[in-house]
Amino acid sequence: MTLAAPLRTETKPQDLGLRCIACDATLAPTLVYRCPDCGGILEVVRQKPESRGWLRADFVADDITLGEGGTPLRELRSDLLHAGFKGRLLVKDETRNPSGSFKDRLVAASLSRAIALGATGIVSASSGNAGAAAACYAANAGIPAIIVCPDATPRGKLAQIAAYGAGLEQVPGHYGNSFEHAKRLCAETGYANLTATYLNPYGVDALRLVGQELHEQMGRIVPDWIAIPTSSGPLVKGVFQGFMDRAGEVPRLIAAQSEGCAPIARAFKDGKIDVAGWENPNTIASGISDPLQAYPEEGSLTLSLVRASKGVAYAVGDERIREAMIDLARKAGLFCEPTAAASLAAARDLFMNGTIGSTDTVVCIVTGHGFKDFAAHEGVGHSIHRGSRPL
Ligand SMILES: *Cc1c(COP(=O)(O)O)cnc(C)c1O
Ligand SMILES: [Zn+2]
């Protein structure tokens, strides 16, 4: 399932104004992260694309891109979902991006815009992957990056950030503290904030490409389900918008969270419109451990998109995430971090509870590489098969 040649569209920087999703105010292209009138979440204003959309983030600068996106979609054996499942199971392998997660798509776009709008440096609050992506792209662009991570960030992600030469600051406690610290750093330095929540509208806009690519790679059909490891939810929005761009309809979206940090899944289960922050995030899935305490409205936006797609937000246990991660490595040769396997883990539970039908088509987005959290794999143990020789 290869992609057609990338398309360039004629979006010009002056077209890239912003719109507030809460009050509809519009703004000229600028480095601003919330609506100045009402504090609402901003998004990029776009013309509806021509029939096929764009298969490349059209405002990523040529000297910034590192070849992100265009990741493979691969069909797996259906019994990897469940022995009784007779439908199709596919994975969108986002581990294949330059720094090993889909955050590269977001950073390539937000950094291109930041530099075009005059930024001299960048800051990113990150549970690890967005920071690694920001550090990677800033290194190539030759501008300084300061990455702020929670103390408990997996060592593989921290080593990667340091390897790219970024400044690394670790902040005690959950991701929310890192988020606030990054905001302060931006105010002090004047650097652009590339934090990969809904904060940077240009980054979020680039994730539409995930939906557009999927539609193309599926042979322009809309699958029944797409399962997405979900923190605040820009990736959910990207898949939603990408399918709207190209197909005018959206698959049922599964926002997969961990039981140890599930603000969106909890609100879904309780039938609520408004997401409330989670109290004490505690999960092996570091990439989806944002409690959304300071900006629960981001979770509410994501939840509204899940509902509009007739999908579900679902919290899966860490043990199920671990099993799915191990199975992806051992039965599909796909080495991913725990967070990335939350999509398959959630889809498995939702098949078993009857939500996913036995002949449905299910796409799981696998969001981050196994090297990023190798400790999660270290306890798994070796399987010594009969043919192996003693060393
Ligand atoms: C950031 C991240 C997510 C969550 O993405 P959101 O768009 O913030 O919901 C999922 N998986 C991995 C590996 C991530 O790094
Ligand atoms: Zn507003």
Short mmCIF file of C-alpha atoms and ligand atoms in Angstrom, two decimals:
data_model
loop_
_atom_site.label_atom_id
_atom_site.label_comp_id
_atom_site.label_asym_id
_atom_site.label_seq_id
_atom_site.Cartn_x
_atom_site.Cartn_y
_atom_site.Cartn_z
CA MET A 1 0.00 0.00 0.00
CA THR A 2 2.22 2.78 -1.24
CA LEU A 3 1.30 6.39 -1.44
CA ALA A 4 0.82 8.33 -4.61
CA ALA A 5 3.40 11.00 -5.33
CA PRO A 6 3.19 13.90 -2.89
CA LEU A 7 0.98 16.71 -4.01
CA ARG A 8 1.89 20.32 -3.59
CA THR A 9 -0.97 22.73 -3.23
CA GLU A 10 -0.83 26.46 -3.51
CA THR A 11 -1.32 27.43 0.09
CA LYS A 12 0.60 30.63 0.69
CA PRO A 13 1.78 31.76 4.10
CA GLN A 14 -0.58 34.72 4.02
CA ASP A 15 -3.46 32.25 3.73
CA LEU A 16 -2.58 30.61 7.01
CA GLY A 17 -4.69 32.70 9.33
CA LEU A 18 -6.15 31.35 12.54
CA ARG A 19 -9.69 30.91 13.81
CA CYS A 20 -10.99 30.43 17.34
CA ILE A 21 -13.10 27.29 17.58
CA ALA A 22 -15.03 28.77 20.53
CA CYS A 23 -15.99 32.29 19.37
CA ASP A 24 -15.11 32.17 15.65
CA ALA A 25 -12.77 35.20 15.90
CA THR A 26 -10.17 35.22 13.11
CA LEU A 27 -6.54 36.27 13.35
CA ALA A 28 -3.77 36.99 10.87
CA PRO A 29 -0.97 34.37 10.78
CA THR A 30 0.92 34.90 14.01
CA LEU A 31 2.60 33.05 16.85
CA VAL A 32 -0.30 33.00 19.28
CA TYR A 33 -1.58 29.99 21.14
CA ARG A 34 -5.05 30.85 22.38
CA CYS A 35 -7.79 33.24 21.29
CA PRO A 36 -7.00 36.74 22.63
CA ASP A 37 -10.74 37.42 22.98
CA CYS A 38 -12.01 34.34 24.78
CA GLY A 39 -9.05 32.01 25.46
CA GLY A 40 -10.43 29.40 23.06
CA ILE A 41 -8.43 26.83 21.07
CA LEU A 42 -7.19 28.12 17.70
CA GLU A 43 -7.04 26.28 14.39
CA VAL A 44 -5.62 27.09 10.97
CA VAL A 45 -8.11 28.46 8.46
CA ARG A 46 -7.99 26.56 5.21
CA GLN A 47 -9.78 26.41 1.95
CA LYS A 48 -11.42 23.05 1.48
CA PRO A 49 -8.83 21.13 -0.51
CA GLU A 50 -9.48 20.02 -4.05
CA SER A 51 -10.90 16.51 -4.26
CA ARG A 52 -7.72 14.70 -3.32
CA GLY A 53 -6.47 17.02 -0.63
CA TRP A 54 -2.78 17.38 -0.07
CA LEU A 55 -0.52 14.49 0.79
CA ARG A 56 2.17 16.66 2.21
CA ALA A 57 2.11 19.37 4.86
CA ASP A 58 2.17 22.22 2.43
CA PHE A 59 3.70 24.77 4.77
CA VAL A 60 6.64 22.65 5.88
CA ALA A 61 9.75 24.43 4.59
CA ASP A 62 12.12 22.53 2.32
CA ASP A 63 15.05 23.11 4.67
CA ILE A 64 13.06 21.94 7.70
CA THR A 65 11.50 18.70 6.50
CA LEU A 66 13.37 15.50 7.33
CA GLY A 67 11.05 13.22 5.38
CA GLU A 68 8.36 12.84 8.04
CA GLY A 69 5.03 11.26 7.16
CA GLY A 70 4.19 8.93 4.30
CA THR A 71 4.42 6.08 6.80
CA PRO A 72 3.45 2.52 5.86
CA LEU A 73 0.02 1.03 6.39
CA ARG A 74 0.35 -2.68 6.89
CA GLU A 75 -2.19 -5.47 7.11
CA LEU A 76 -1.72 -7.88 10.03
CA ARG A 77 -3.17 -11.30 10.66
CA SER A 78 -6.67 -10.78 11.94
CA ASP A 79 -6.10 -13.14 14.88
CA LEU A 80 -3.75 -10.53 16.33
CA LEU A 81 -6.93 -8.74 17.28
CA HIS A 82 -8.67 -11.89 18.54
CA ALA A 83 -8.96 -15.54 17.51
CA GLY A 84 -12.64 -14.97 16.76
CA PHE A 85 -12.12 -11.86 14.65
CA LYS A 86 -12.68 -12.39 10.92
CA GLY A 87 -12.39 -8.82 9.70
CA ARG A 88 -9.32 -6.82 8.63
CA LEU A 89 -6.67 -5.52 11.02
CA LEU A 90 -4.19 -2.90 9.81
CA VAL A 91 -1.49 -0.82 11.48
CA LYS A 92 -0.36 2.66 10.47
CA ASP A 93 3.30 2.52 11.48
CA GLU A 94 4.19 5.97 12.79
CA THR A 95 7.35 4.61 14.42
CA ARG A 96 8.90 5.14 10.99
CA ASN A 97 9.21 8.90 11.32
CA PRO A 98 12.66 10.53 11.60
CA SER A 99 12.72 10.70 15.41
CA GLY A 100 10.50 7.65 15.87
CA SER A 101 7.05 9.09 16.51
CA PHE A 102 4.26 10.94 14.71
CA LYS A 103 5.25 14.09 16.62
CA ASP A 104 7.71 14.75 13.77
CA ARG A 105 4.80 15.72 11.52
CA LEU A 106 3.61 18.24 14.04
CA VAL A 107 7.06 19.71 14.74
CA ALA A 108 8.04 19.97 11.06
CA ALA A 109 4.99 22.20 10.54
CA SER A 110 5.10 24.22 13.76
CA LEU A 111 8.85 24.84 13.45
CA SER A 112 8.52 25.94 9.82
CA ARG A 113 5.87 28.45 10.82
CA ALA A 114 7.80 29.59 13.90
CA ILE A 115 10.90 30.35 11.83
CA ALA A 116 8.86 32.02 9.09
CA LEU A 117 7.27 34.25 11.75
CA GLY A 118 10.64 35.25 13.19
CA ALA A 119 11.25 32.91 16.14
CA THR A 120 14.90 32.64 17.25
CA GLY A 121 14.46 29.53 19.38
CA ILE A 122 11.85 27.02 20.49
CA VAL A 123 10.52 25.53 23.70
CA SER A 124 8.52 22.33 24.04
CA ALA A 125 6.91 20.75 27.09
CA SER A 126 6.80 17.08 26.41
CA SER A 127 6.29 13.63 27.87
CA GLY A 128 9.27 12.79 25.66
CA ASN A 129 8.36 12.30 22.02
CA ALA A 130 7.36 15.83 21.10
CA GLY A 131 10.53 17.00 22.82
CA ALA A 132 12.65 14.51 20.90
CA ALA A 133 11.02 15.65 17.66
CA ALA A 134 11.52 19.34 18.51
CA ALA A 135 15.16 18.73 19.48
CA CYS A 136 15.75 16.77 16.27
CA TYR A 137 14.25 19.36 13.91
CA ALA A 138 15.81 22.32 15.78
CA ALA A 139 19.23 20.67 15.49
CA ASN A 140 18.87 20.44 11.73
CA ALA A 141 17.48 23.98 11.51
CA GLY A 142 20.36 25.32 13.61
CA ILE A 143 18.24 27.06 16.22
CA PRO A 144 18.25 26.54 20.00
CA ALA A 145 15.67 24.29 21.65
CA ILE A 146 14.73 23.96 25.31
CA ILE A 147 12.78 20.81 26.13
CA VAL A 148 10.89 20.46 29.40
CA CYS A 149 10.01 16.94 30.56
CA PRO A 150 8.55 15.37 33.69
CA ASP A 151 11.05 13.66 36.00
CA ALA A 152 9.64 10.23 35.21
CA THR A 153 10.18 10.42 31.42
CA PRO A 154 11.61 7.17 29.98
CA ARG A 155 15.38 7.27 29.67
CA GLY A 156 15.39 6.46 25.97
CA LYS A 157 13.45 9.64 25.25
CA LEU A 158 15.69 11.76 27.49
CA ALA A 159 18.84 10.33 25.91
CA GLN A 160 17.45 11.10 22.48
CA ILE A 161 16.67 14.73 23.40
CA ALA A 162 20.16 15.21 24.84
CA ALA A 163 21.75 13.52 21.82
CA TYR A 164 20.26 16.15 19.50
CA GLY A 165 21.94 18.82 21.62
CA ALA A 166 18.84 20.46 23.07
CA GLY A 167 18.71 22.03 26.51
CA LEU A 168 16.79 19.65 28.76
CA GLU A 169 14.97 20.69 31.91
CA GLN A 170 13.25 18.11 34.07
CA VAL A 171 10.40 19.17 36.28
CA PRO A 172 9.01 17.13 39.20
CA GLY A 173 5.47 15.80 39.04
CA HIS A 174 3.13 15.15 36.16
CA TYR A 175 3.13 16.66 32.67
CA GLY A 176 1.03 19.68 33.71
CA ASN A 177 3.96 21.11 35.67
CA SER A 178 6.23 20.82 32.63
CA PHE A 179 3.57 22.54 30.52
CA GLU A 180 3.41 25.54 32.87
CA HIS A 181 7.20 25.74 33.11
CA ALA A 182 7.51 25.81 29.30
CA LYS A 183 5.01 28.67 29.13
CA ARG A 184 7.15 30.65 31.59
CA LEU A 185 10.29 29.91 29.58
CA CYS A 186 8.63 31.18 26.40
CA ALA A 187 7.60 34.40 28.13
CA GLU A 188 11.18 34.90 29.38
CA THR A 189 13.02 34.05 26.16
CA GLY A 190 10.56 35.04 23.44
CA TYR A 191 11.02 31.60 21.92
CA ALA A 192 8.16 29.91 20.10
CA ASN A 193 6.14 27.34 22.02
CA LEU A 194 6.03 24.05 20.09
CA THR A 195 4.31 22.10 22.85
CA ALA A 196 2.31 19.40 21.11
CA THR A 197 -1.07 19.72 22.77
CA TYR A 198 -3.67 21.85 20.94
CA LEU A 199 -1.46 24.83 21.84
CA ASN A 200 0.27 25.21 18.47
CA PRO A 201 -2.39 25.31 15.73
CA TYR A 202 0.13 24.89 12.91
CA GLY A 203 1.41 21.65 14.40
CA VAL A 204 -2.08 20.29 14.88
CA ASP A 205 -3.05 21.17 11.31
CA ALA A 206 -0.25 19.00 9.93
CA LEU A 207 -1.82 15.92 11.53
CA ARG A 208 -4.63 16.05 8.97
CA LEU A 209 -2.11 14.34 6.76
CA VAL A 210 -2.46 11.17 8.87
CA GLY A 211 -6.14 10.97 7.95
CA GLN A 212 -5.50 11.90 4.31
CA GLU A 213 -2.76 9.30 3.92
CA LEU A 214 -4.89 6.62 5.55
CA HIS A 215 -7.75 7.29 3.17
CA GLU A 216 -5.41 7.06 0.19
CA GLN A 217 -3.64 3.94 1.49
CA MET A 218 -6.95 2.20 2.20
CA GLY A 219 -7.76 2.52 -1.51
CA ARG A 220 -10.08 5.45 -0.74
CA ILE A 221 -12.45 3.52 1.42
CA VAL A 222 -13.42 4.59 4.91
CA PRO A 223 -12.60 1.83 7.40
CA ASP A 224 -15.05 1.02 10.19
CA TRP A 225 -12.71 1.93 13.05
CA ILE A 226 -9.48 3.79 13.67
CA ALA A 227 -7.92 3.31 17.11
CA ILE A 228 -5.67 6.15 18.29
CA PRO A 229 -3.55 6.38 21.47
CA THR A 230 -4.87 9.65 22.90
CA SER A 231 -3.51 12.21 25.31
CA SER A 232 -5.10 15.62 24.68
CA GLY A 233 -6.12 14.58 21.19
CA PRO A 234 -4.51 16.49 18.29
CA LEU A 235 -3.99 13.20 16.51
CA VAL A 236 -7.70 12.41 16.85
CA LYS A 237 -8.49 15.79 15.32
CA GLY A 238 -5.99 15.19 12.54
CA VAL A 239 -7.51 11.86 11.56
CA PHE A 240 -11.01 13.30 11.77
CA GLN A 241 -10.20 16.31 9.58
CA GLY A 242 -8.10 14.33 7.14
CA PHE A 243 -11.00 12.02 6.37
CA MET A 244 -13.38 14.97 6.13
CA ASP A 245 -10.99 16.64 3.68
CA ARG A 246 -10.91 13.68 1.37
CA ALA A 247 -13.98 11.54 1.94
CA GLY A 248 -16.47 13.91 3.58
CA GLU A 249 -17.06 11.23 6.20
CA VAL A 250 -15.14 9.83 9.11
CA PRO A 251 -14.52 6.32 10.45
CA ARG A 252 -15.62 5.59 14.01
CA LEU A 253 -12.70 6.82 16.09
CA ILE A 254 -11.47 5.03 19.19
CA ALA A 255 -9.62 7.36 21.57
CA ALA A 256 -7.48 4.86 23.49
CA GLN A 257 -6.32 5.94 26.94
CA SER A 258 -4.76 4.10 29.86
CA GLU A 259 -6.82 3.32 32.96
CA GLY A 260 -4.08 5.16 34.86
CA CYS A 261 -4.82 8.46 33.05
CA ALA A 262 -8.18 8.50 31.30
CA PRO A 263 -9.87 11.90 31.58
CA ILE A 264 -11.51 11.66 28.14
CA ALA A 265 -12.60 8.03 28.50
CA ARG A 266 -14.09 8.77 31.92
CA ALA A 267 -16.18 11.66 30.58
CA PHE A 268 -17.32 9.48 27.66
CA LYS A 269 -18.40 6.70 30.00
CA ASP A 270 -20.24 9.14 32.27
CA GLY A 271 -22.05 10.73 29.31
CA LYS A 272 -20.49 14.13 30.04
CA ILE A 273 -19.81 16.89 27.53
CA ASP A 274 -17.02 18.49 29.57
CA VAL A 275 -13.84 16.61 30.39
CA ALA A 276 -12.41 17.14 33.88
CA GLY A 277 -8.70 16.86 34.69
CA TRP A 278 -7.35 13.54 35.99
CA GLU A 279 -6.00 13.51 39.53
CA ASN A 280 -2.95 11.27 39.72
CA PRO A 281 -1.70 9.96 36.39
CA ASN A 282 0.04 6.62 36.81
CA THR A 283 0.65 4.47 33.73
CA ILE A 284 3.37 2.72 31.72
CA ALA A 285 2.05 4.62 28.70
CA SER A 286 4.15 7.77 29.17
CA GLY A 287 3.04 9.35 25.88
CA ILE A 288 -0.59 9.51 27.01
CA SER A 289 -0.07 10.52 30.65
CA ASP A 290 -1.27 14.14 30.38
CA PRO A 291 -3.92 14.70 33.09
CA LEU A 292 -5.30 17.76 31.19
CA GLN A 293 -5.69 19.58 34.49
CA ALA A 294 -4.84 23.05 33.18
CA TYR A 295 -6.74 22.74 29.90
CA PRO A 296 -9.57 20.19 30.18
CA GLU A 297 -11.29 22.00 27.28
CA GLU A 298 -8.79 20.28 25.01
CA GLY A 299 -10.14 16.93 26.17
CA SER A 300 -13.69 18.18 25.60
CA LEU A 301 -12.84 19.11 22.00
CA THR A 302 -11.39 15.65 21.42
CA LEU A 303 -14.39 14.00 23.03
CA SER A 304 -16.76 15.96 20.79
CA LEU A 305 -14.91 14.69 17.71
CA VAL A 306 -15.01 11.11 18.97
CA ARG A 307 -18.77 11.42 19.49
CA ALA A 308 -19.27 13.10 16.11
CA SER A 309 -17.58 10.07 14.54
CA LYS A 310 -19.90 7.71 16.47
CA GLY A 311 -16.77 6.34 18.08
CA VAL A 312 -15.74 5.61 21.65
CA ALA A 313 -13.20 6.84 24.17
CA TYR A 314 -11.95 3.82 26.08
CA ALA A 315 -9.57 3.25 28.98
CA VAL A 316 -7.52 0.07 28.76
CA GLY A 317 -5.41 -1.43 31.57
CA ASP A 318 -1.63 -1.24 31.53
CA GLU A 319 -1.37 -5.03 31.55
CA ARG A 320 -3.43 -5.19 28.33
CA ILE A 321 -1.25 -2.48 26.81
CA ARG A 322 1.84 -4.49 27.68
CA GLU A 323 0.42 -7.66 26.14
CA ALA A 324 -0.44 -5.82 22.94
CA MET A 325 3.04 -4.27 22.81
CA ILE A 326 4.69 -7.69 23.19
CA ASP A 327 2.42 -9.27 20.57
CA LEU A 328 3.15 -6.50 18.07
CA ALA A 329 6.86 -7.21 18.46
CA ARG A 330 6.66 -10.99 18.49
CA LYS A 331 3.90 -11.62 16.01
CA ALA A 332 4.18 -8.66 13.65
CA GLY A 333 7.82 -7.57 13.96
CA LEU A 334 6.69 -4.15 15.08
CA PHE A 335 8.77 -2.79 17.99
CA CYS A 336 6.86 -0.02 19.74
CA GLU A 337 6.63 1.75 23.07
CA PRO A 338 3.78 0.94 25.48
CA THR A 339 1.76 4.06 24.55
CA ALA A 340 1.74 3.06 20.91
CA ALA A 341 0.18 -0.33 21.67
CA ALA A 342 -2.77 1.23 23.50
CA SER A 343 -4.59 1.37 20.14
CA LEU A 344 -4.44 -2.40 19.61
CA ALA A 345 -5.09 -3.09 23.30
CA ALA A 346 -8.24 -0.96 23.25
CA ALA A 347 -9.44 -2.51 19.97
CA ARG A 348 -9.02 -5.98 21.47
CA ASP A 349 -11.18 -5.10 24.48
CA LEU A 350 -13.78 -3.44 22.27
CA PHE A 351 -14.01 -6.56 20.12
CA MET A 352 -14.47 -8.72 23.17
CA ASN A 353 -17.22 -6.53 24.60
CA GLY A 354 -19.09 -6.57 21.29
CA THR A 355 -18.46 -2.96 20.23
CA ILE A 356 -16.31 -3.94 17.24
CA GLY A 357 -18.05 -6.43 14.95
CA SER A 358 -16.39 -9.66 13.81
CA THR A 359 -16.10 -8.62 10.15
CA ASP A 360 -15.21 -4.95 10.68
CA THR A 361 -12.10 -3.25 9.32
CA VAL A 362 -9.93 -1.89 12.12
CA VAL A 363 -6.89 0.38 11.73
CA CYS A 364 -4.61 0.82 14.74
CA ILE A 365 -2.22 3.76 14.74
CA VAL A 366 1.08 2.73 16.31
CA THR A 367 2.50 6.05 17.40
CA GLY A 368 6.01 5.62 18.87
CA HIS A 369 9.10 3.42 18.55
CA GLY A 370 10.20 0.73 21.01
CA PHE A 371 13.68 2.19 21.44
CA LYS A 372 12.12 5.15 23.19
CA ASP A 373 11.19 3.10 26.22
CA PHE A 374 13.37 0.03 26.04
CA ALA A 375 12.99 -0.54 29.80
CA ALA A 376 9.37 -1.48 29.13
CA HIS A 377 10.65 -4.38 27.05
CA GLU A 378 13.48 -5.46 29.33
CA GLY A 379 11.34 -7.39 31.78
CA VAL A 380 9.70 -9.40 29.00
CA GLY A 381 12.29 -12.19 28.87
CA HIS A 382 13.72 -14.15 25.96
CA SER A 383 12.08 -17.00 24.20
CA ILE A 384 14.64 -19.69 23.60
CA HIS A 385 13.51 -21.85 20.78
CA ARG A 386 14.84 -25.29 20.04
CA GLY A 387 17.03 -24.27 17.16
CA SER A 388 19.07 -21.79 19.17
CA ARG A 389 22.65 -22.73 19.82
CA PRO A 390 24.58 -21.98 22.96
CA LEU A 391 26.94 -19.04 22.46
C1 LIG B 1 1.90 12.38 21.98
C2 LIG B 1 1.66 10.93 21.81
C3 LIG B 1 0.36 10.40 21.76
C4 LIG B 1 -0.87 11.23 22.03
O1 LIG B 1 -1.13 12.15 21.06
P1 LIG B 1 -2.14 13.37 21.25
O2 LIG B 1 -2.28 13.88 19.87
O3 LIG B 1 -1.48 14.33 22.20
O4 LIG B 1 -3.41 12.85 21.82
C5 LIG B 1 0.21 9.07 21.48
N1 LIG B 1 1.28 8.25 21.30
C6 LIG B 1 2.54 8.71 21.37
C7 LIG B 1 3.67 7.75 21.19
C8 LIG B 1 2.77 10.06 21.62
O5 LIG B 1 4.03 10.51 21.69
ZN ZN B 2 -12.32 33.02 20.90
#
